[in-house]
Amino acid sequence: MAVTEEKKPGKVVLRELQDKIAQDVFDAKARGEKIGWCASNFPQEICTAMDIKVAYPENMGAAVGAKGGGQRMCEEAEAMGYSIDLCSYARINLAFAKSGECPENSIPEPDFLLCCNNICGCMMKWYENIAVEKNIPLLMIDIPHLTEMTCDEDRIKYIRAQFDDCIAKLEEITGKKMDFNKLKEVMATSQRSSKAWIRALNCMGAEPSPFSGFDVFNTMAVATVGRGTPEAAAAFEYLADEYETAIKEGRSTFKGEEKYRILFEGIACWANLRTTYKTLQSRGINLTSTIYGPAFSFFYSNLDELMAAYSYVPNSYCFEKEVQLRCEDAIAKKVDGAVMHVNRSCKRWSGNTYELERQLRERVGIPTMTFDGDQSDPRVFSEAQYTTRVEALVEIMEANKQKKREAK
Amino acid sequence: MSDVRKCLDAFKEVATSPRKQLDKVLAEGKKAIGVIPYYAPEEIAYAAGMIPFGMWGAEVQVTESKKYFPAFYCSIVHACLDLAIKGAYKGLSAVMIPLTCDSLKGMGANWQYGVKDIPVIDVAYAQNRKILGGIDFTTSQFKKIRNQLQEVAGVLISDKAVAEAIKVYDENRAVCLEFTKLVAKHSQTVSVTDRAYVLKARYFMDRKEHTEWVKALNGMLAALPEEAVKGKKIVTTGIMADTAELLKILDDFGFTIVADQITHESVDLRQETPADFDPFRAMALRLAHIEGTSVLFEPEKLRGKQLVEIAKEAGADGVLWVNTKFCDPEEFDYVPCKKALDEADIPNLQIEVDQQMVNYEQIRTALETFRDIL
C-alpha cells in the first residue's frame, strides 16, 4: 500500500486524504455533477455508495475558525440579521452561502442539502435557511433523540423510511442510482474504518499515551467525511498500527513528560486551539479521553443496525448512556481530571454539561473544571479564565497524586 | 363594572395565579399533568380525566436552574426547571417533556436529577412530520404515551375517550380563534393585556370550562357595536409574547393586536385535528399540518409567507417580531421571515424578550418609535 511505503506520519496521511476528498467535490462540480452540502453525522453510506460527492459545512466552520476567520465570518452573518447567540459553524456557513467568499476555506456551490439532526436540532433550522436562500432541495433524516439506552423498533422503522425516501429523492436529483451491492461494500468498509479509528483512539489508554490527544481533533475529519472509502480504512489502520508500534517502543509525540491525563469534554475551541493546547501541554497535561473522536465511528452488521447506529452518537443518546460512555472512557484512559467546554455555540451539548460534570466527579472520583468557549467564534473564550481554572485543576490533580503516593 | 370587564378580570385571575388553579384542581380530587411546550398530546391526559397544566415558564428570577443550564439558555426551560426544583409544581402527577428543540432535549435529564417528586414522560415525535413514515412514528409514540398516562391515571384510556378529548380541544381552539378576531373589532374594550390573559388562561383550566367562559365572552363582544381600532394595528409573531411589562407597553402606546402568529397563541389555534379513524393518528396528522412555528421542521419555510398573508388579511400596519432570547429556532427564522416582510413592504420590528428581564426601557423606546413610523 502506498501509504506504508512513504513512511509518513499517520496524521499527515490523513490530512492529505482529507485534502483529496475536499478536492474531489470541486472536481465533481467542475464535471457538472450534482454535489451537496452535508451534515457531519448524516449516513455517509448513502452518498459513498451512490458515488455522490458532498462537502461538509461543519468541517469548513472548524477550518475557518482554526485559520482565524471565525470572528470575521460570524460578524458577516450577524450583519445579515443572525443572532450572535447562534452556532458559529452555522453563522460562518450562512455568511459564506451568501457571499461565496472566504479566504480561509471554501466549498463548492451546492445543488442539494443533506441534513441529519442527530448531532443537534440547530442543523435543521440552519439547513432550512440555506435551502430557501439558494432555492435547492433539502433532504432531512430526522433521528429522534433517544430516551432509553437502545434504539427501539419504532425509531428504526422511521429512520429506515427516511433512508429509503432520501435515496429515491437523491436518485431523482443526481440521476445516479443506488446499487445495493455497492452499499453492502461501503458498509463493510465503514466498519473497517470505524474499527481502526477506535483502535487508534484506544491507544490513548497506554501510559504514556503515544500521542498528544489534541491530534484527535486534527485526524478526526476523515472519520467524518470519508470513512466509507478503502483509502480512509487503510489510512486509519496505518494510524492505529503507528500508535501501537509507538507504545511498544515507548515513544510519544506528546512534548514533555505526561504528568497528568485529562478527559476533554465538548468540541474543540478551533479559534483558540493553540492556547487551549499550550496551556495544558506546558503543565504536562495530555488529553487522553474525548467522546468527540469516537462520535464519528458507527458499528452495525445490517441495515436495521445501521439505522440504529445513527442514534448512537453523542447528543442523540439518552443522558444515562452519555454519562456511562464518559465514565467508562475516563477509567479506561486513566484520567486524573476533566476539562469541560461550556460551548456557547452548542446548546445541545452545553445543556447537560453541568450535570455531566457532577456525575463524572461522583462516579469516577476525579476533579473537574468548566470553561467558557466557542467552537469557532473567538470572542467567547477568555484565556485568563481558562488558565486560572487549569492551574486550579492541576493543584487538585497533584494533591490527589500525592495522596496516592502516600497511600502506597 | 360591565359584564365584559368582570369576565376579562376572571380570565386575568386564572392567568396570573396558576398555583391557585392547580390547588383547585387537586382539591377537587383530580390529577394534573404538567405539559412543557411544544405539542405534547395533552388530549390523551385529558381523556384519562386528568387536567393538563401548561408550563410556559414564568417571570421569575432563576437561581436553582443555573446549576443545570448555562446562562445562555432559553428562559422558558430555565423558569420551568427553577420553579420545579423550588416546589412550585408540587402535586403534579407527572410532566410531559417534548424533545422538540435542543434546549428541551437537555431538559428531561436535568429534570430527573433536579426534581425527584414529579416523574417525566418523554414526548418524542417526528420532525419529518409530513411523510408517511413520520406520521406512523408520531402515532406510535403517542400510543406509548397513552400507556404511560394510563399508569399515572390508574385508568384505561380508550380510543373513544381520546376522540372525545380531541373534540373538546378543537372546540376550545375554535372559540379562542374567534375571540382573537372579535378583539380586533373591540380593541377599546379589550386591551392587549386582556387578550393575552384570555388566551393564557386556557393552559391552567379544564378546556371545557375555558371554552364555556370564552363562548360567553365572545357572545358579549359580538353584541357590542364594532369599535374604531385603537392606535396602530399590529400582528405579533414569536414563541410567546405575554410578559406583563411588554403587554403594558403595548397598551400604553395604544397598539391593537389584530392577529398573531405566536406559537403559544394562534399557531396552536389555527390547526384543528383532521378526521381519522384512529385518534392517535389524527393527532399525528394535526402535527403534520401545523404551520407558522419555528420549532417544527419546515423545509419550505412557509412561516414568512404565512406571516405576510396574516398581516395583509388583518389589515395590519406592521409586524412585531417578539424574539425569545436564546431561542435558536426563532433566531434562524427571523432572517428569512424579515426578508419576506420587507419584500411585501410590511413594516416590522424585532424586539428581544426573556422571562427574567427586568429592564424594558430599550423595548419601550423601540416600540414608541415603531408606533410613530407606522
PDB file of N, CA and C in Angstrom, chain B residues 54-83:
ATOM      1  N   GLY B  54     -50.466  23.627  31.528  1.00  0.00           N
ATOM      2  CA  GLY B  54     -49.426  24.194  30.666  1.00  0.00           C
ATOM      3  C   GLY B  54     -48.286  24.811  31.455  1.00  0.00           C
ATOM      4  N   MET B  55     -47.068  24.556  31.002  1.00  0.00           N
ATOM      5  CA  MET B  55     -45.886  25.089  31.689  1.00  0.00           C
ATOM      6  C   MET B  55     -45.030  25.851  30.684  1.00  0.00           C
ATOM      7  N   TRP B  56     -45.256  27.155  30.622  1.00  0.00           N
ATOM      8  CA  TRP B  56     -44.529  28.013  29.678  1.00  0.00           C
ATOM      9  C   TRP B  56     -43.620  28.978  30.429  1.00  0.00           C
ATOM     10  N   GLY B  57     -43.123  28.529  31.583  1.00  0.00           N
ATOM     11  CA  GLY B  57     -42.239  29.388  32.371  1.00  0.00           C
ATOM     12  C   GLY B  57     -43.027  30.418  33.139  1.00  0.00           C
ATOM     13  N   ALA B  58     -42.307  31.388  33.659  1.00  0.00           N
ATOM     14  CA  ALA B  58     -42.929  32.466  34.435  1.00  0.00           C
ATOM     15  C   ALA B  58     -41.893  33.563  34.602  1.00  0.00           C
ATOM     16  N   GLU B  59     -42.390  34.730  34.978  1.00  0.00           N
ATOM     17  CA  GLU B  59     -41.449  35.841  35.170  1.00  0.00           C
ATOM     18  C   GLU B  59     -40.849  35.753  36.575  1.00  0.00           C
ATOM     19  N   VAL B  60     -39.809  34.949  36.674  1.00  0.00           N
ATOM     20  CA  VAL B  60     -39.147  34.761  37.967  1.00  0.00           C
ATOM     21  C   VAL B  60     -37.640  34.915  37.773  1.00  0.00           C
ATOM     22  N   GLN B  61     -36.971  35.294  38.828  1.00  0.00           N
ATOM     23  CA  GLN B  61     -35.510  35.327  38.787  1.00  0.00           C
ATOM     24  C   GLN B  61     -35.008  33.939  39.168  1.00  0.00           C
ATOM     25  N   VAL B  62     -34.347  33.285  38.241  1.00  0.00           N
ATOM     26  CA  VAL B  62     -33.968  31.895  38.475  1.00  0.00           C
ATOM     27  C   VAL B  62     -32.645  31.797  39.239  1.00  0.00           C
ATOM     28  N   THR B  63     -32.542  30.772  40.056  1.00  0.00           N
ATOM     29  CA  THR B  63     -31.287  30.519  40.787  1.00  0.00           C
ATOM     30  C   THR B  63     -30.907  29.041  40.643  1.00  0.00           C
ATOM     31  N   GLU B  64     -31.834  28.159  41.012  1.00  0.00           N
ATOM     32  CA  GLU B  64     -31.528  26.726  41.029  1.00  0.00           C
ATOM     33  C   GLU B  64     -31.281  26.158  39.628  1.00  0.00           C
ATOM     34  N   SER B  65     -32.000  26.639  38.648  1.00  0.00           N
ATOM     35  CA  SER B  65     -31.843  26.092  37.291  1.00  0.00           C
ATOM     36  C   SER B  65     -30.460  26.386  36.728  1.00  0.00           C
ATOM     37  N   LYS B  66     -29.792  27.390  37.286  1.00  0.00           N
ATOM     38  CA  LYS B  66     -28.449  27.729  36.789  1.00  0.00           C
ATOM     39  C   LYS B  66     -27.422  26.672  37.170  1.00  0.00           C
ATOM     40  N   LYS B  67     -27.798  25.780  38.069  1.00  0.00           N
ATOM     41  CA  LYS B  67     -26.909  24.657  38.385  1.00  0.00           C
ATOM     42  C   LYS B  67     -26.988  23.591  37.292  1.00  0.00           C
ATOM     43  N   TYR B  68     -27.960  23.730  36.399  1.00  0.00           N
ATOM     44  CA  TYR B  68     -28.172  22.726  35.357  1.00  0.00           C
ATOM     45  C   TYR B  68     -27.969  23.303  33.950  1.00  0.00           C
ATOM     46  N   PHE B  69     -28.553  24.461  33.703  1.00  0.00           N
ATOM     47  CA  PHE B  69     -28.436  25.067  32.370  1.00  0.00           C
ATOM     48  C   PHE B  69     -27.484  26.262  32.419  1.00  0.00           C
ATOM     49  N   PRO B  70     -26.710  26.471  31.349  1.00  0.00           N
ATOM     50  CA  PRO B  70     -25.884  27.679  31.299  1.00  0.00           C
ATOM     51  C   PRO B  70     -26.760  28.931  31.197  1.00  0.00           C
ATOM     52  N   ALA B  71     -26.157  30.070  31.454  1.00  0.00           N
ATOM     53  CA  ALA B  71     -26.922  31.328  31.432  1.00  0.00           C
ATOM     54  C   ALA B  71     -27.473  31.624  30.038  1.00  0.00           C
ATOM     55  N   PHE B  72     -26.776  31.135  28.994  1.00  0.00           N
ATOM     56  CA  PHE B  72     -27.206  31.456  27.625  1.00  0.00           C
ATOM     57  C   PHE B  72     -28.256  30.467  27.126  1.00  0.00           C
ATOM     58  N   TYR B  73     -29.252  30.210  27.957  1.00  0.00           N
ATOM     59  CA  TYR B  73     -30.258  29.208  27.621  1.00  0.00           C
ATOM     60  C   TYR B  73     -31.650  29.804  27.668  1.00  0.00           C
ATOM     61  N   CYS B  74     -32.530  29.201  26.895  1.00  0.00           N
ATOM     62  CA  CYS B  74     -33.936  29.581  26.810  1.00  0.00           C
ATOM     63  C   CYS B  74     -34.543  29.848  28.191  1.00  0.00           C
ATOM     64  N   SER B  75     -35.179  30.999  28.333  1.00  0.00           N
ATOM     65  CA  SER B  75     -35.702  31.370  29.647  1.00  0.00           C
ATOM     66  C   SER B  75     -36.914  30.517  30.038  1.00  0.00           C
ATOM     67  N   ILE B  76     -37.592  29.920  29.075  1.00  0.00           N
ATOM     68  CA  ILE B  76     -38.752  29.075  29.412  1.00  0.00           C
ATOM     69  C   ILE B  76     -38.280  27.822  30.155  1.00  0.00           C
ATOM     70  N   VAL B  77     -37.256  27.151  29.615  1.00  0.00           N
ATOM     71  CA  VAL B  77     -36.792  25.936  30.293  1.00  0.00           C
ATOM     72  C   VAL B  77     -36.136  26.293  31.627  1.00  0.00           C
ATOM     73  N   HIS B  78     -35.430  27.420  31.644  1.00  0.00           N
ATOM     74  CA  HIS B  78     -34.830  27.865  32.913  1.00  0.00           C
ATOM     75  C   HIS B  78     -35.927  28.035  33.968  1.00  0.00           C
ATOM     76  N   ALA B  79     -36.964  28.790  33.615  1.00  0.00           N
ATOM     77  CA  ALA B  79     -38.014  29.107  34.591  1.00  0.00           C
ATOM     78  C   ALA B  79     -38.757  27.843  35.034  1.00  0.00           C
ATOM     79  N   CYS B  80     -39.076  26.970  34.084  1.00  0.00           N
ATOM     80  CA  CYS B  80     -39.815  25.741  34.436  1.00  0.00           C
ATOM     81  C   CYS B  80     -39.000  24.876  35.394  1.00  0.00           C
ATOM     82  N   LEU B  81     -37.721  24.699  35.079  1.00  0.00           N
ATOM     83  CA  LEU B  81     -36.890  23.850  35.940  1.00  0.00           C
ATOM     84  C   LEU B  81     -36.706  24.498  37.309  1.00  0.00           C
ATOM     85  N   ASP B  82     -36.480  25.795  37.306  1.00  0.00           N
ATOM     86  CA  ASP B  82     -36.273  26.507  38.566  1.00  0.00           C
ATOM     87  C   ASP B  82     -37.504  26.378  39.477  1.00  0.00           C
ATOM     88  N   LEU B  83     -38.666  26.616  38.891  1.00  0.00           N
ATOM     89  CA  LEU B  83     -39.905  26.516  39.667  1.00  0.00           C
ATOM     90  C   LEU B  83     -40.118  25.091  40.176  1.00  0.00           C
TER      91      LEU B  83
END
